[in-house]
CSV table of C-alpha atoms and ligand atoms in Angstrom, one decimal:
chain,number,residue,atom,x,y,z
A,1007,UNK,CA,-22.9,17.3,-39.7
A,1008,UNK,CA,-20.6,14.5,-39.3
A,1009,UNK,CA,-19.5,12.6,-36.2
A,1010,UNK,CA,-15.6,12.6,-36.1
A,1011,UNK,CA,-13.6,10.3,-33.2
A,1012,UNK,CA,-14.3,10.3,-29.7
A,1013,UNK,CA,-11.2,11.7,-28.1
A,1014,UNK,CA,-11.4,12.5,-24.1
A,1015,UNK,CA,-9.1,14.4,-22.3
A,1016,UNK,CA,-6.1,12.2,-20.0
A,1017,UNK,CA,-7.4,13.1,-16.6
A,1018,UNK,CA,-6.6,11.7,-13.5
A,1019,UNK,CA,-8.6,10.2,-11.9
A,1020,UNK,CA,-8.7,10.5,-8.3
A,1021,UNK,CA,-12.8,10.1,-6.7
A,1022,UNK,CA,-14.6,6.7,-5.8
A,1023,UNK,CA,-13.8,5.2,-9.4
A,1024,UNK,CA,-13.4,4.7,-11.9
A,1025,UNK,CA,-10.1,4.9,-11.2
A,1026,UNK,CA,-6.6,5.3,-13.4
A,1027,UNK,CA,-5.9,2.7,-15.8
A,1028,UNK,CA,-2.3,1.1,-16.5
A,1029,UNK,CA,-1.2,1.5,-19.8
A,1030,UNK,CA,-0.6,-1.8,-19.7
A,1031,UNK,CA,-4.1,-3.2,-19.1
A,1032,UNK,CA,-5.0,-0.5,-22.2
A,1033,UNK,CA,-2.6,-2.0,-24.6
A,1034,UNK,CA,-4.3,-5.4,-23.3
A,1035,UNK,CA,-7.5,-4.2,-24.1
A,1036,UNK,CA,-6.8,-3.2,-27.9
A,1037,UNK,CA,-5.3,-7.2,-28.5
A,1038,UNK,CA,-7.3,-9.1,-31.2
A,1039,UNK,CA,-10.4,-9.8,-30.4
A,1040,UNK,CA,-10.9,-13.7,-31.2
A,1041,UNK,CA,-14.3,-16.2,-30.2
A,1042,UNK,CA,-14.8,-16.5,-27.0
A,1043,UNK,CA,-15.2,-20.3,-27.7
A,1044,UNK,CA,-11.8,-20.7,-29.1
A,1045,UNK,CA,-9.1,-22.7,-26.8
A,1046,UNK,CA,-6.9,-19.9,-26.7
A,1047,UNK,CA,-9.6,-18.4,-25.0
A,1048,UNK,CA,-10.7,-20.8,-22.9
A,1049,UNK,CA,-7.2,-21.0,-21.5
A,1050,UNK,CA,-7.1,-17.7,-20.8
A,1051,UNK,CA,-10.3,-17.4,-19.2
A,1052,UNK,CA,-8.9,-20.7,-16.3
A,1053,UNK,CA,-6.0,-18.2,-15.6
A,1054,UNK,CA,-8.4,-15.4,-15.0
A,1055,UNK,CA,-10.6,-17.3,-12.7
A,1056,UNK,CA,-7.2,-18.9,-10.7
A,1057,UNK,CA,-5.8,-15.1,-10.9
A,1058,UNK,CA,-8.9,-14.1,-8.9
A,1059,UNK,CA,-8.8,-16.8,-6.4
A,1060,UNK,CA,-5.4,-14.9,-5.5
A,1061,UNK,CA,-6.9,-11.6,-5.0
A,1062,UNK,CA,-9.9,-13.1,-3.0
A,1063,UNK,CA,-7.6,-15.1,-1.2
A,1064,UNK,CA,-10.0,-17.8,-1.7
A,1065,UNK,CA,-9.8,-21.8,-3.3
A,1066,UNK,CA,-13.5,-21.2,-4.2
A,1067,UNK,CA,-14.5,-23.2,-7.5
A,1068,UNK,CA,-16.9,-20.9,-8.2
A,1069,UNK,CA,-14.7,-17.6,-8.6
A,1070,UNK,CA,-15.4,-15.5,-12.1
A,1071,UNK,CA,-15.8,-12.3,-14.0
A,1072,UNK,CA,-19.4,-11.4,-13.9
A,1073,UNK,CA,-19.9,-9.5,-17.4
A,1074,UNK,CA,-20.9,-6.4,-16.5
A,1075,UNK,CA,-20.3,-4.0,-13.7
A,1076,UNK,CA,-20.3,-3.8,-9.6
A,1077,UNK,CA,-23.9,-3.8,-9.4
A,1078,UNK,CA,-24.5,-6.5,-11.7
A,1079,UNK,CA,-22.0,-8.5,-9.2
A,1080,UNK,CA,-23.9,-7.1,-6.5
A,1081,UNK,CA,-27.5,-8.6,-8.0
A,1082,UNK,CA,-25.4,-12.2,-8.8
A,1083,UNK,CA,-25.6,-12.6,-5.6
A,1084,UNK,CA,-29.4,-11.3,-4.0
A,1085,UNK,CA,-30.8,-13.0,-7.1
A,1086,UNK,CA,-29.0,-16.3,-6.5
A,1087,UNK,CA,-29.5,-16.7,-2.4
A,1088,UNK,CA,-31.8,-14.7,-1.6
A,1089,UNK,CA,-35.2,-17.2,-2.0
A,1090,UNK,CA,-39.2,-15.7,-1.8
A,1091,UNK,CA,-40.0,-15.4,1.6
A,1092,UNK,CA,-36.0,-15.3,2.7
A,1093,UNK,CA,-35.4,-12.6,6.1
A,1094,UNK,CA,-32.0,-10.8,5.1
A,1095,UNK,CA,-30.1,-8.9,7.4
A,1096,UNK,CA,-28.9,-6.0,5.6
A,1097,UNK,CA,-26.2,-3.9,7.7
A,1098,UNK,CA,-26.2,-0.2,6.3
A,1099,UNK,CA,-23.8,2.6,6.8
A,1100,UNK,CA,-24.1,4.3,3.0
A,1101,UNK,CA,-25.2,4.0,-0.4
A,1102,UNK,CA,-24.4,0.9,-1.5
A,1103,UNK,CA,-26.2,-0.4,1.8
A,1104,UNK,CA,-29.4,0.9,0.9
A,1105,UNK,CA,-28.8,-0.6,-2.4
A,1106,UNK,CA,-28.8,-4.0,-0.7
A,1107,UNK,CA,-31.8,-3.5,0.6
A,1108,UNK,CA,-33.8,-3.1,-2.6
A,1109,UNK,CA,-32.0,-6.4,-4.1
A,1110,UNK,CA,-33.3,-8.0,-1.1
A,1111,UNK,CA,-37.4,-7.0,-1.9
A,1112,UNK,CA,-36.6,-7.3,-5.7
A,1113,UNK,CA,-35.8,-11.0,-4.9
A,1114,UNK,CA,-39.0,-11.4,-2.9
A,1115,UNK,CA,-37.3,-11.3,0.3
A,1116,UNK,CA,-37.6,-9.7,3.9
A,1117,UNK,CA,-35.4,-7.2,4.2
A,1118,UNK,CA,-34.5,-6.1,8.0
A,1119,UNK,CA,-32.1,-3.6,7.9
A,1120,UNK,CA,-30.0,-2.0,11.1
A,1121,UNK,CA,-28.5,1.1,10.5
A,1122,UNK,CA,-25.3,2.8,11.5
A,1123,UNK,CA,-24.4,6.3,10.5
A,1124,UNK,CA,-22.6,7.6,8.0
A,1125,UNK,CA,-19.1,7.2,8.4
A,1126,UNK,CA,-18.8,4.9,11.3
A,1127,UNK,CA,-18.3,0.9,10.2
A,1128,UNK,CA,-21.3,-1.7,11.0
A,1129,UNK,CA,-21.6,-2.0,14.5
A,1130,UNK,CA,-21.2,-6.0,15.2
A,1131,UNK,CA,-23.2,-5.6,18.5
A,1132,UNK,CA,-26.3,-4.5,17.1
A,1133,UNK,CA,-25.6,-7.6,14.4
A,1134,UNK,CA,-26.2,-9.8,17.2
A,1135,UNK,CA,-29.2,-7.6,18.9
A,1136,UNK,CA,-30.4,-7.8,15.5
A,1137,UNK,CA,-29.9,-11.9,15.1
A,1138,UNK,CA,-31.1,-12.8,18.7
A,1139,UNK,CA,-34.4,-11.1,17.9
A,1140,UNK,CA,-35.1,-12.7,14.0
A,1141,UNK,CA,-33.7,-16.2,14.8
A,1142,UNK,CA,-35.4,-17.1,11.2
A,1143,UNK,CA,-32.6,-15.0,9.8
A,1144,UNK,CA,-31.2,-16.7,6.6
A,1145,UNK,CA,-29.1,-14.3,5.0
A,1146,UNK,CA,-26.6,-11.0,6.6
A,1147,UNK,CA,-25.1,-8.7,4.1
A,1148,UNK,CA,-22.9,-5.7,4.5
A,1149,UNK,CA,-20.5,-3.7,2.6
A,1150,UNK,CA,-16.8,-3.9,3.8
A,1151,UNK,CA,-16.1,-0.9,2.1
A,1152,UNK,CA,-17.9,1.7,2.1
A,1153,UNK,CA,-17.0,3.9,-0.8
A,1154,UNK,CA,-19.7,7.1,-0.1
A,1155,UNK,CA,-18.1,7.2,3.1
A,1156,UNK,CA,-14.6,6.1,3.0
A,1157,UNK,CA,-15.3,3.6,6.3
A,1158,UNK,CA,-14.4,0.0,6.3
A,1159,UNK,CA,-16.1,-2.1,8.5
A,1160,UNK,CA,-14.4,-5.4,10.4
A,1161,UNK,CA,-15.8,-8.0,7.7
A,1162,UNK,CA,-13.9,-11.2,9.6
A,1163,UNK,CA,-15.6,-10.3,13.0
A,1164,UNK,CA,-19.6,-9.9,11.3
A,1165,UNK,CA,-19.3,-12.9,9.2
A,1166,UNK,CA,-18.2,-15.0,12.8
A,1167,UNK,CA,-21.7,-13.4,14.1
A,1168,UNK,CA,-23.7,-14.0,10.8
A,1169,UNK,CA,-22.4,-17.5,11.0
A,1170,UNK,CA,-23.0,-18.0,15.2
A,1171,UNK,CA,-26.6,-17.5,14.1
A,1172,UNK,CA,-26.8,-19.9,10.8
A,1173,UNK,CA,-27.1,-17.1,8.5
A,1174,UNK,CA,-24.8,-17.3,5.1
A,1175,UNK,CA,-23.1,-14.0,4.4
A,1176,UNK,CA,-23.0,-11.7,1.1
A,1177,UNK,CA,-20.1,-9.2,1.2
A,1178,UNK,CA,-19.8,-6.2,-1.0
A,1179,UNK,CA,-15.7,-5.4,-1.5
A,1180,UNK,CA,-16.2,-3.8,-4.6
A,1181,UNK,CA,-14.1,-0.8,-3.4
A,1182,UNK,CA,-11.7,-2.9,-0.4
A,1183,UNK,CA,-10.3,-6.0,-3.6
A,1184,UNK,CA,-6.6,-4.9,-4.1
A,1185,UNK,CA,-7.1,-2.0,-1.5
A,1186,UNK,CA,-6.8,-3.4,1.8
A,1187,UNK,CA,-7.0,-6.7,3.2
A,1188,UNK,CA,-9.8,-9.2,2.2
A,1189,UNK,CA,-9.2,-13.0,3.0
A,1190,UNK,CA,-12.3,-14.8,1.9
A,1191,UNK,CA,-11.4,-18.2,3.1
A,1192,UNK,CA,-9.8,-16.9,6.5
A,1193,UNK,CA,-12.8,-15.1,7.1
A,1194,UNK,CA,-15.4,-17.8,5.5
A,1195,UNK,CA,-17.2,-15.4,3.3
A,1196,UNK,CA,-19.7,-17.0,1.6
A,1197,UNK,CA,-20.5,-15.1,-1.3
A,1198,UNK,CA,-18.5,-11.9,-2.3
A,1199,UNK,CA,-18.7,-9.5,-5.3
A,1200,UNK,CA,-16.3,-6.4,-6.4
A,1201,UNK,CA,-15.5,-4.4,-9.2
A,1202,UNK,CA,-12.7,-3.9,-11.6
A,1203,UNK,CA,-12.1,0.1,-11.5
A,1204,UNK,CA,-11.4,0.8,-8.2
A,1205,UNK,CA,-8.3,-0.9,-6.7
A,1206,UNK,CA,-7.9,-3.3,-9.8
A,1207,UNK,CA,-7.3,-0.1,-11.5
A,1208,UNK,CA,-9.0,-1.6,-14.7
A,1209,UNK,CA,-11.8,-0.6,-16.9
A,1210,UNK,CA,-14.8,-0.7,-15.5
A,1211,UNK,CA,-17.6,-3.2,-16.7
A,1212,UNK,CA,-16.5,-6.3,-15.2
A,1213,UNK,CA,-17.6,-7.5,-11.6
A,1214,UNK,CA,-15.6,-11.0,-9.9
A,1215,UNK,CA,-17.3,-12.9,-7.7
A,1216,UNK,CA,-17.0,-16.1,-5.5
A,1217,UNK,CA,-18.9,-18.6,-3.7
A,1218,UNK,CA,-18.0,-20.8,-1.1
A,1219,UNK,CA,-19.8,-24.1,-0.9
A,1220,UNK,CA,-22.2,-23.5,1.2
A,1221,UNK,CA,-23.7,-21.0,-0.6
A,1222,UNK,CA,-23.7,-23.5,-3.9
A,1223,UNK,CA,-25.7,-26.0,-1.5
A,1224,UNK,CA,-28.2,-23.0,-1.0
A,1225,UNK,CA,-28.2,-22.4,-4.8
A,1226,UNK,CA,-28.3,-25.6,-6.1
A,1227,UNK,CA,-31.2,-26.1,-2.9
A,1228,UNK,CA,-33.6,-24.0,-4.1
A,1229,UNK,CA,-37.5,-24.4,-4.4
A,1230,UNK,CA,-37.7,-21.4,-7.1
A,1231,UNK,CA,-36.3,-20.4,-10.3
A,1232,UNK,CA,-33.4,-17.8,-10.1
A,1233,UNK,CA,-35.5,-14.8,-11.4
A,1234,UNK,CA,-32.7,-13.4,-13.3
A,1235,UNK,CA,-31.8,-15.5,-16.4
A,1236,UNK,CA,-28.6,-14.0,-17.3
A,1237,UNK,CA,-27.3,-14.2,-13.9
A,1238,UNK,CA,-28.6,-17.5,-12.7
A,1239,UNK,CA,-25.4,-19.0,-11.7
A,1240,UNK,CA,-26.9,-22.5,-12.4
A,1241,UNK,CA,-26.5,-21.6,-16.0
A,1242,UNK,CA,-23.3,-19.7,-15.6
A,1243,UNK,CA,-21.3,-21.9,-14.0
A,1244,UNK,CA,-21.8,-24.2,-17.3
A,1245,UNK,CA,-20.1,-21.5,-19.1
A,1246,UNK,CA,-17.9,-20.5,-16.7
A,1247,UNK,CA,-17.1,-23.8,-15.8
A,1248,UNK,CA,-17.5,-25.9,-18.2
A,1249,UNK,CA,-14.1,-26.3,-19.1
A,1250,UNK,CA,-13.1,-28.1,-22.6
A,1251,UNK,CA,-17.4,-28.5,-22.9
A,1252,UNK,CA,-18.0,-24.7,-22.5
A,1253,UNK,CA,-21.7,-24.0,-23.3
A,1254,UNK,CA,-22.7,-21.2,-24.6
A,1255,UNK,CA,-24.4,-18.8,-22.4
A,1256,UNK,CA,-24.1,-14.8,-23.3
A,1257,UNK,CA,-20.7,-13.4,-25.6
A,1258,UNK,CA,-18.3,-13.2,-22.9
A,1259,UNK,CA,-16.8,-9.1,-23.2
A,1260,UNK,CA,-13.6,-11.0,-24.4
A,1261,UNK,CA,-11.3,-7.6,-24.5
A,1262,UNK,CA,-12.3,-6.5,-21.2
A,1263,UNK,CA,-11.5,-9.7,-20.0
A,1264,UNK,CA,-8.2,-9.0,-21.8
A,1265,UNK,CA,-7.8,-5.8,-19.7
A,1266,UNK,CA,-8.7,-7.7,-16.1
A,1267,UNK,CA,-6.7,-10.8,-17.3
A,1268,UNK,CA,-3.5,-8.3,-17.7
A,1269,UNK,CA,-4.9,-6.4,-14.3
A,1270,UNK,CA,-4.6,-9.4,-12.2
A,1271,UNK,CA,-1.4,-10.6,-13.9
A,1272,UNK,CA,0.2,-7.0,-12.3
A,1273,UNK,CA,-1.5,-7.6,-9.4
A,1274,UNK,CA,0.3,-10.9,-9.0
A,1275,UNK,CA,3.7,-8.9,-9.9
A,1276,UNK,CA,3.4,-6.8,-7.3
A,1277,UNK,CA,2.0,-8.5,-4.4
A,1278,UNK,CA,-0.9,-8.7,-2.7
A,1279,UNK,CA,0.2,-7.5,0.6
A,1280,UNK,CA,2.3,-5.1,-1.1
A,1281,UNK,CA,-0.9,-3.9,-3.0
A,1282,UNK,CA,-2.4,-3.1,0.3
A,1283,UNK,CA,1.0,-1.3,1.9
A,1284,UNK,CA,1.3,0.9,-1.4
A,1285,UNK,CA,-2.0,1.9,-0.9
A,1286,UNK,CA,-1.4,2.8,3.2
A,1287,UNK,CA,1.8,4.2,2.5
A,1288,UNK,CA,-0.3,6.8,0.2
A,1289,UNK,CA,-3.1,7.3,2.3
A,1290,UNK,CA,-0.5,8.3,4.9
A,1291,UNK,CA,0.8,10.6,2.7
A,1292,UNK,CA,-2.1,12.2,1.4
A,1293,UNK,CA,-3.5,12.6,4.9
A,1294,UNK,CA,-0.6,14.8,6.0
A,1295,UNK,CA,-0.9,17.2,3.1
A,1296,UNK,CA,-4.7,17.2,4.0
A,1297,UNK,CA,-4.2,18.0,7.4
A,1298,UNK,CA,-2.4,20.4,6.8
A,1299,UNK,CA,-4.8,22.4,4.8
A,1300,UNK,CA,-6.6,21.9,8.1
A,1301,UNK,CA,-9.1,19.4,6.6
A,1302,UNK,CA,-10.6,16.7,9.4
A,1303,UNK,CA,-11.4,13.4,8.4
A,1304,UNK,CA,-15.1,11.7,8.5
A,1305,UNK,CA,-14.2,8.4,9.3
A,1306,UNK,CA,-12.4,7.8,12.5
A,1307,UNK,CA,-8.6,6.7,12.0
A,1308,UNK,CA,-9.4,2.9,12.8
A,1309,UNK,CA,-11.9,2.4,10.1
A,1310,UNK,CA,-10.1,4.3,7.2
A,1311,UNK,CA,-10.4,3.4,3.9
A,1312,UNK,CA,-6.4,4.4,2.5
A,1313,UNK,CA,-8.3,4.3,-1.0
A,1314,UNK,CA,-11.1,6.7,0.1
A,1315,UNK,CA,-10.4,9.6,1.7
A,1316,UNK,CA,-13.2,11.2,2.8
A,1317,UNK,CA,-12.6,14.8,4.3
A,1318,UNK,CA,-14.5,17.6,5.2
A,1319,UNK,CA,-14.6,20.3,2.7
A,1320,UNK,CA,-12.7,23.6,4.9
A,1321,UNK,CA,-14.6,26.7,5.4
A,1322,UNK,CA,-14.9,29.5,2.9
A,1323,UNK,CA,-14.8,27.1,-0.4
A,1324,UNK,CA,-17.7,25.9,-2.6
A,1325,UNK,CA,-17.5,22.1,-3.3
A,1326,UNK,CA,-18.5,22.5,-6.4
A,1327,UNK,CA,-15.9,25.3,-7.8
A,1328,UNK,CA,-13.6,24.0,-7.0
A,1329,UNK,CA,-13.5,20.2,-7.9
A,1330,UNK,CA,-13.9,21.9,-11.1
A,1331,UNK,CA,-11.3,24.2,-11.2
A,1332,UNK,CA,-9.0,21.0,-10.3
A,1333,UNK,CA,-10.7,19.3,-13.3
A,1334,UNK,CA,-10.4,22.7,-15.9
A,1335,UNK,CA,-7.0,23.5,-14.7
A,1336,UNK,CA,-5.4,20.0,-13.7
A,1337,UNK,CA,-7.7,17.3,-15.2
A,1338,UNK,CA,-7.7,16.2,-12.1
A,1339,UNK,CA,-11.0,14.2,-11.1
A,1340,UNK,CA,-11.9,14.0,-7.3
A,1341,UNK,CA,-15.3,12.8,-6.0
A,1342,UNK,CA,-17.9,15.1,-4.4
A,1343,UNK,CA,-20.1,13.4,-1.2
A,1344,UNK,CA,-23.3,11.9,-1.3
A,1345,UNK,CA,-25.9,12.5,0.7
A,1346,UNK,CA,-26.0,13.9,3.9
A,1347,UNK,CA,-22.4,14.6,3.1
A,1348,UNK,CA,-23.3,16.4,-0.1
A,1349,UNK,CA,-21.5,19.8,-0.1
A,1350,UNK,CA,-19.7,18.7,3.0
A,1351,UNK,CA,-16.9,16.5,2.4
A,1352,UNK,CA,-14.4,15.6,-0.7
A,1353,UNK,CA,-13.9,12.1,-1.3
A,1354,UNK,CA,-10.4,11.4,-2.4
A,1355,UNK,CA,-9.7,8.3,-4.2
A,1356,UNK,CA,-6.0,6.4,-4.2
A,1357,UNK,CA,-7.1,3.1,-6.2
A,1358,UNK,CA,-5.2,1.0,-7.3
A,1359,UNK,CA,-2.5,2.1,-10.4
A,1360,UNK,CA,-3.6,6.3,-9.3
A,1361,UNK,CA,-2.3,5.1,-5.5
A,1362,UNK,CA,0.8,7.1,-6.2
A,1363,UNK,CA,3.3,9.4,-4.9
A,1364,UNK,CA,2.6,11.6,-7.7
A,1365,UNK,CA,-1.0,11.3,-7.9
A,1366,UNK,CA,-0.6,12.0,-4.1
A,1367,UNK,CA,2.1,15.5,-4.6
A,1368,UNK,CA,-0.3,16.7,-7.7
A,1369,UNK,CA,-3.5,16.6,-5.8
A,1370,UNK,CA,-2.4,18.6,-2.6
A,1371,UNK,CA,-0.4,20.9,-5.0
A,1372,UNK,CA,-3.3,21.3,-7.2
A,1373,UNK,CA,-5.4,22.6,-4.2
A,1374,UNK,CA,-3.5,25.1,-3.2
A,1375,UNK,CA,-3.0,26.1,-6.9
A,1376,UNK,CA,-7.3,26.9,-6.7
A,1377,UNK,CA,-6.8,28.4,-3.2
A,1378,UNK,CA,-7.1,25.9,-0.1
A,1379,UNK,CA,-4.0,27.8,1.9
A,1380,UNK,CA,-2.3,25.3,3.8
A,1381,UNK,CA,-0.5,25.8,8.1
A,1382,UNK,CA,2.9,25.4,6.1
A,1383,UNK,CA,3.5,23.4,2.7
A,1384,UNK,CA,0.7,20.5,2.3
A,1385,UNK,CA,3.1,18.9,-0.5
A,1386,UNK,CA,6.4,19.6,2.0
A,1387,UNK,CA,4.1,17.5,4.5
A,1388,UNK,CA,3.4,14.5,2.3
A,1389,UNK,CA,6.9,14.5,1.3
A,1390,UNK,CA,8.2,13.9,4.9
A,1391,UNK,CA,5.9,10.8,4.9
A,1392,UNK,CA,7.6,9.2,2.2
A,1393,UNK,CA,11.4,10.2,3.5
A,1394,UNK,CA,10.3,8.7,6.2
B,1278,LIG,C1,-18.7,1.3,-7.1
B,1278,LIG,C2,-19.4,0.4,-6.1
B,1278,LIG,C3,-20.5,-0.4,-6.4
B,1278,LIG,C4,-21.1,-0.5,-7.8
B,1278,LIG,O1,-20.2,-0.8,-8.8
B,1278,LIG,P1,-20.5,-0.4,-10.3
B,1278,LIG,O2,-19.4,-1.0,-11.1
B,1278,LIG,O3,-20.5,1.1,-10.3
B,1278,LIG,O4,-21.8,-1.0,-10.7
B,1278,LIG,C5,-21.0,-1.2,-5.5
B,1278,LIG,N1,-20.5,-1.2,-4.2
B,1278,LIG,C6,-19.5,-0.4,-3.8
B,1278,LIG,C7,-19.1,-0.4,-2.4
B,1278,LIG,C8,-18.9,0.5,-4.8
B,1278,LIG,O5,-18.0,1.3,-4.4
């Protein structure tokens, strides 16, 4: 039998990510592919790393494309800080918490870990119950957005703690970069990693980072070997940063870097803060149309993630048939819950390019379509949002 093309199906794409790509950052993608040592290159790969400093809001040197996904980013920066015999303070409330935790004993560290529940954003008062009673602390780490629960949590207020105590801070924003707002330097992050297909709304595979100095003192300080050759940052940064005397390290994934070169560059078209509004103004929507099928939210209204809607699924309808009726009959993709949540709860994503008022008048029309009845019109609801 023969093979012929891969074709999928357009779907839209509207769970935890990957989320829709512009057309745009496609076309991007199917450029020429050239060396990834050639100037033109090189060039392009400076106006990536200065793009990024935008959307971290940081003037970080050490700000670049990690090539290959979230997780990747996630392990950049465990294997890099965290040292043998290092106590980490690992603030959980989901998935990608727990995650964190087996970065931190991977790396030979301590892990102590507080957790919050499900839903509900790190609490920053057990932070400092927690940092008063392991004074030998070196590192805190949480996730600012939690995408298995759709909570954010009040990054600027635990990094002030973390700090109080002489800890350095790793931050997870894959889902929160583009989304909502996330000001490394106002907030003296000190190492942060995120993703390119949720808000960025571009393919997944790549994962920016950024370090501030302190955490390159702590780096460049260390006793041991990074454990991880390919993402010893030591050795990246002469890649990354080398300049005109780029060294060769890996093969950098020079068309996705196309793709998040022409993500950012939209990014900078549209705004940052209007990123962030675009992606409230959605949220708001959606959010009447779900109410009115009578669906509650998990998170309280505070700590909502506008690009994660988590909501609980309503009586008399299995999860299950019906995210696949909306992805049979709509191609529409929404994201089941994880979990304790399993079964429970939908999580509806608006990232990035699929934060749209069409995304947003499909979705709630597509539900009734499979037989969620609604106290009035869902889509009549949403609608009043944006007359608004
Ligand atoms: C998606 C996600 C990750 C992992 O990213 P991948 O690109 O899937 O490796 C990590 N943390 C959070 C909060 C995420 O949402």
């Amino acid at each position: 039998m023969t093979i012929s093309s891969f074709h999928p199906t357009a779907r839209t794409l509207m769970g935890p990510g990957p989320s829709d790509v512009n057309p745009r950052i496609l076309e991007a993608l199917s450029r020429p592919t050239i060396g990834h040592l050639d100037p033109e290159f090189v060039s392009m790969m400076e106006e990536v790393k200065s793009m990024l400093q935008y959307a971290f809001q940081t003037s970080n040197e050490l700000t670049l494309p990690v090539s290959a996904p979230g997780s990747a980013g996630m392990e950049t920066c465990f294997a890099n800080l965290v040292e043998p015999g290092d106590k980490v303070i690992v603030c959980r409330n989901g998935v990608f918490g727990m995650r964190m935790t087996e970065n931190v004993e991977r790396c030979g560290g301590e892990a102590v870990t507080i957790d919050d529940a499900w839903g509900k954003p790190v609490d920053p008062d057990k932070l400092r119950d927690t940092l008063k009673q392991h004074p030998d602390a070196k590192i805190v780490a949480f996730v600012h957005a939690e995408t298995s629960t759709g909570a954010r949590s009040d990054a600027k207020t635990l990094v002030e703690i973390a700090h109080g105590a002489g800890c350095l801070t790793i931050v997870d924003a894959v889902t929160s970069l583009g989304g909502v707002e996330l000001k490394v330097d106002d907030w003296n992050i000190d190492a942060i990693y995120s993703g390119t297909q949720k808000c960025l709304s571009c393919v997944p595979g790549l994962s920016p980072v950024s370090f501030s100095e302190r955490a390159i003192e702590k780096i460049k300080g260390r006793s041991s070997k990074v454990q991880s050759w390919f993402l010893d940052l030591n050795l990246v940064m002469g890649y990354w940063g080398g300049g005109a005397k780029r060294a060769y390290h890996h093969t950098a994934p020079v068309n996705s870097l196309y793709a998040l070169h022409e993500a950012l560059v939209l990014l900078q078209e549209e705004g940052l803060e209007n990123a962030w509004q675009r992606h409230q103004l959605n949220h708001l929507a959606l959010r009447a149309g779900l109410e009115a099928f009578g669906m509650d939210f998990v998170v309280d209204e505070e700590w909502r993630l506008p690009q994660l809607n988590s909501v609980r699924i309503p009586a008399g309808h299995d999860d299950a048939t019906v995210r696949q009726r909306l992805l049979n009959e709509f191609n529409l993709e929404i994201g089941a819950g994880l979990g304790d949540l399993a079964g429970k709860v939908w999580r509806i994503g608006l990232m990035g390019y699929a934060s749209n008022r069409k995304n947003v008048i499909t979705c709630l029309s597509a539900l009734e379509a499979v037989g969620l009845k609604a106290d009035g019109s869902a889509v009549a609801a949403a609608q009043a949002v944006y007359d608004k």
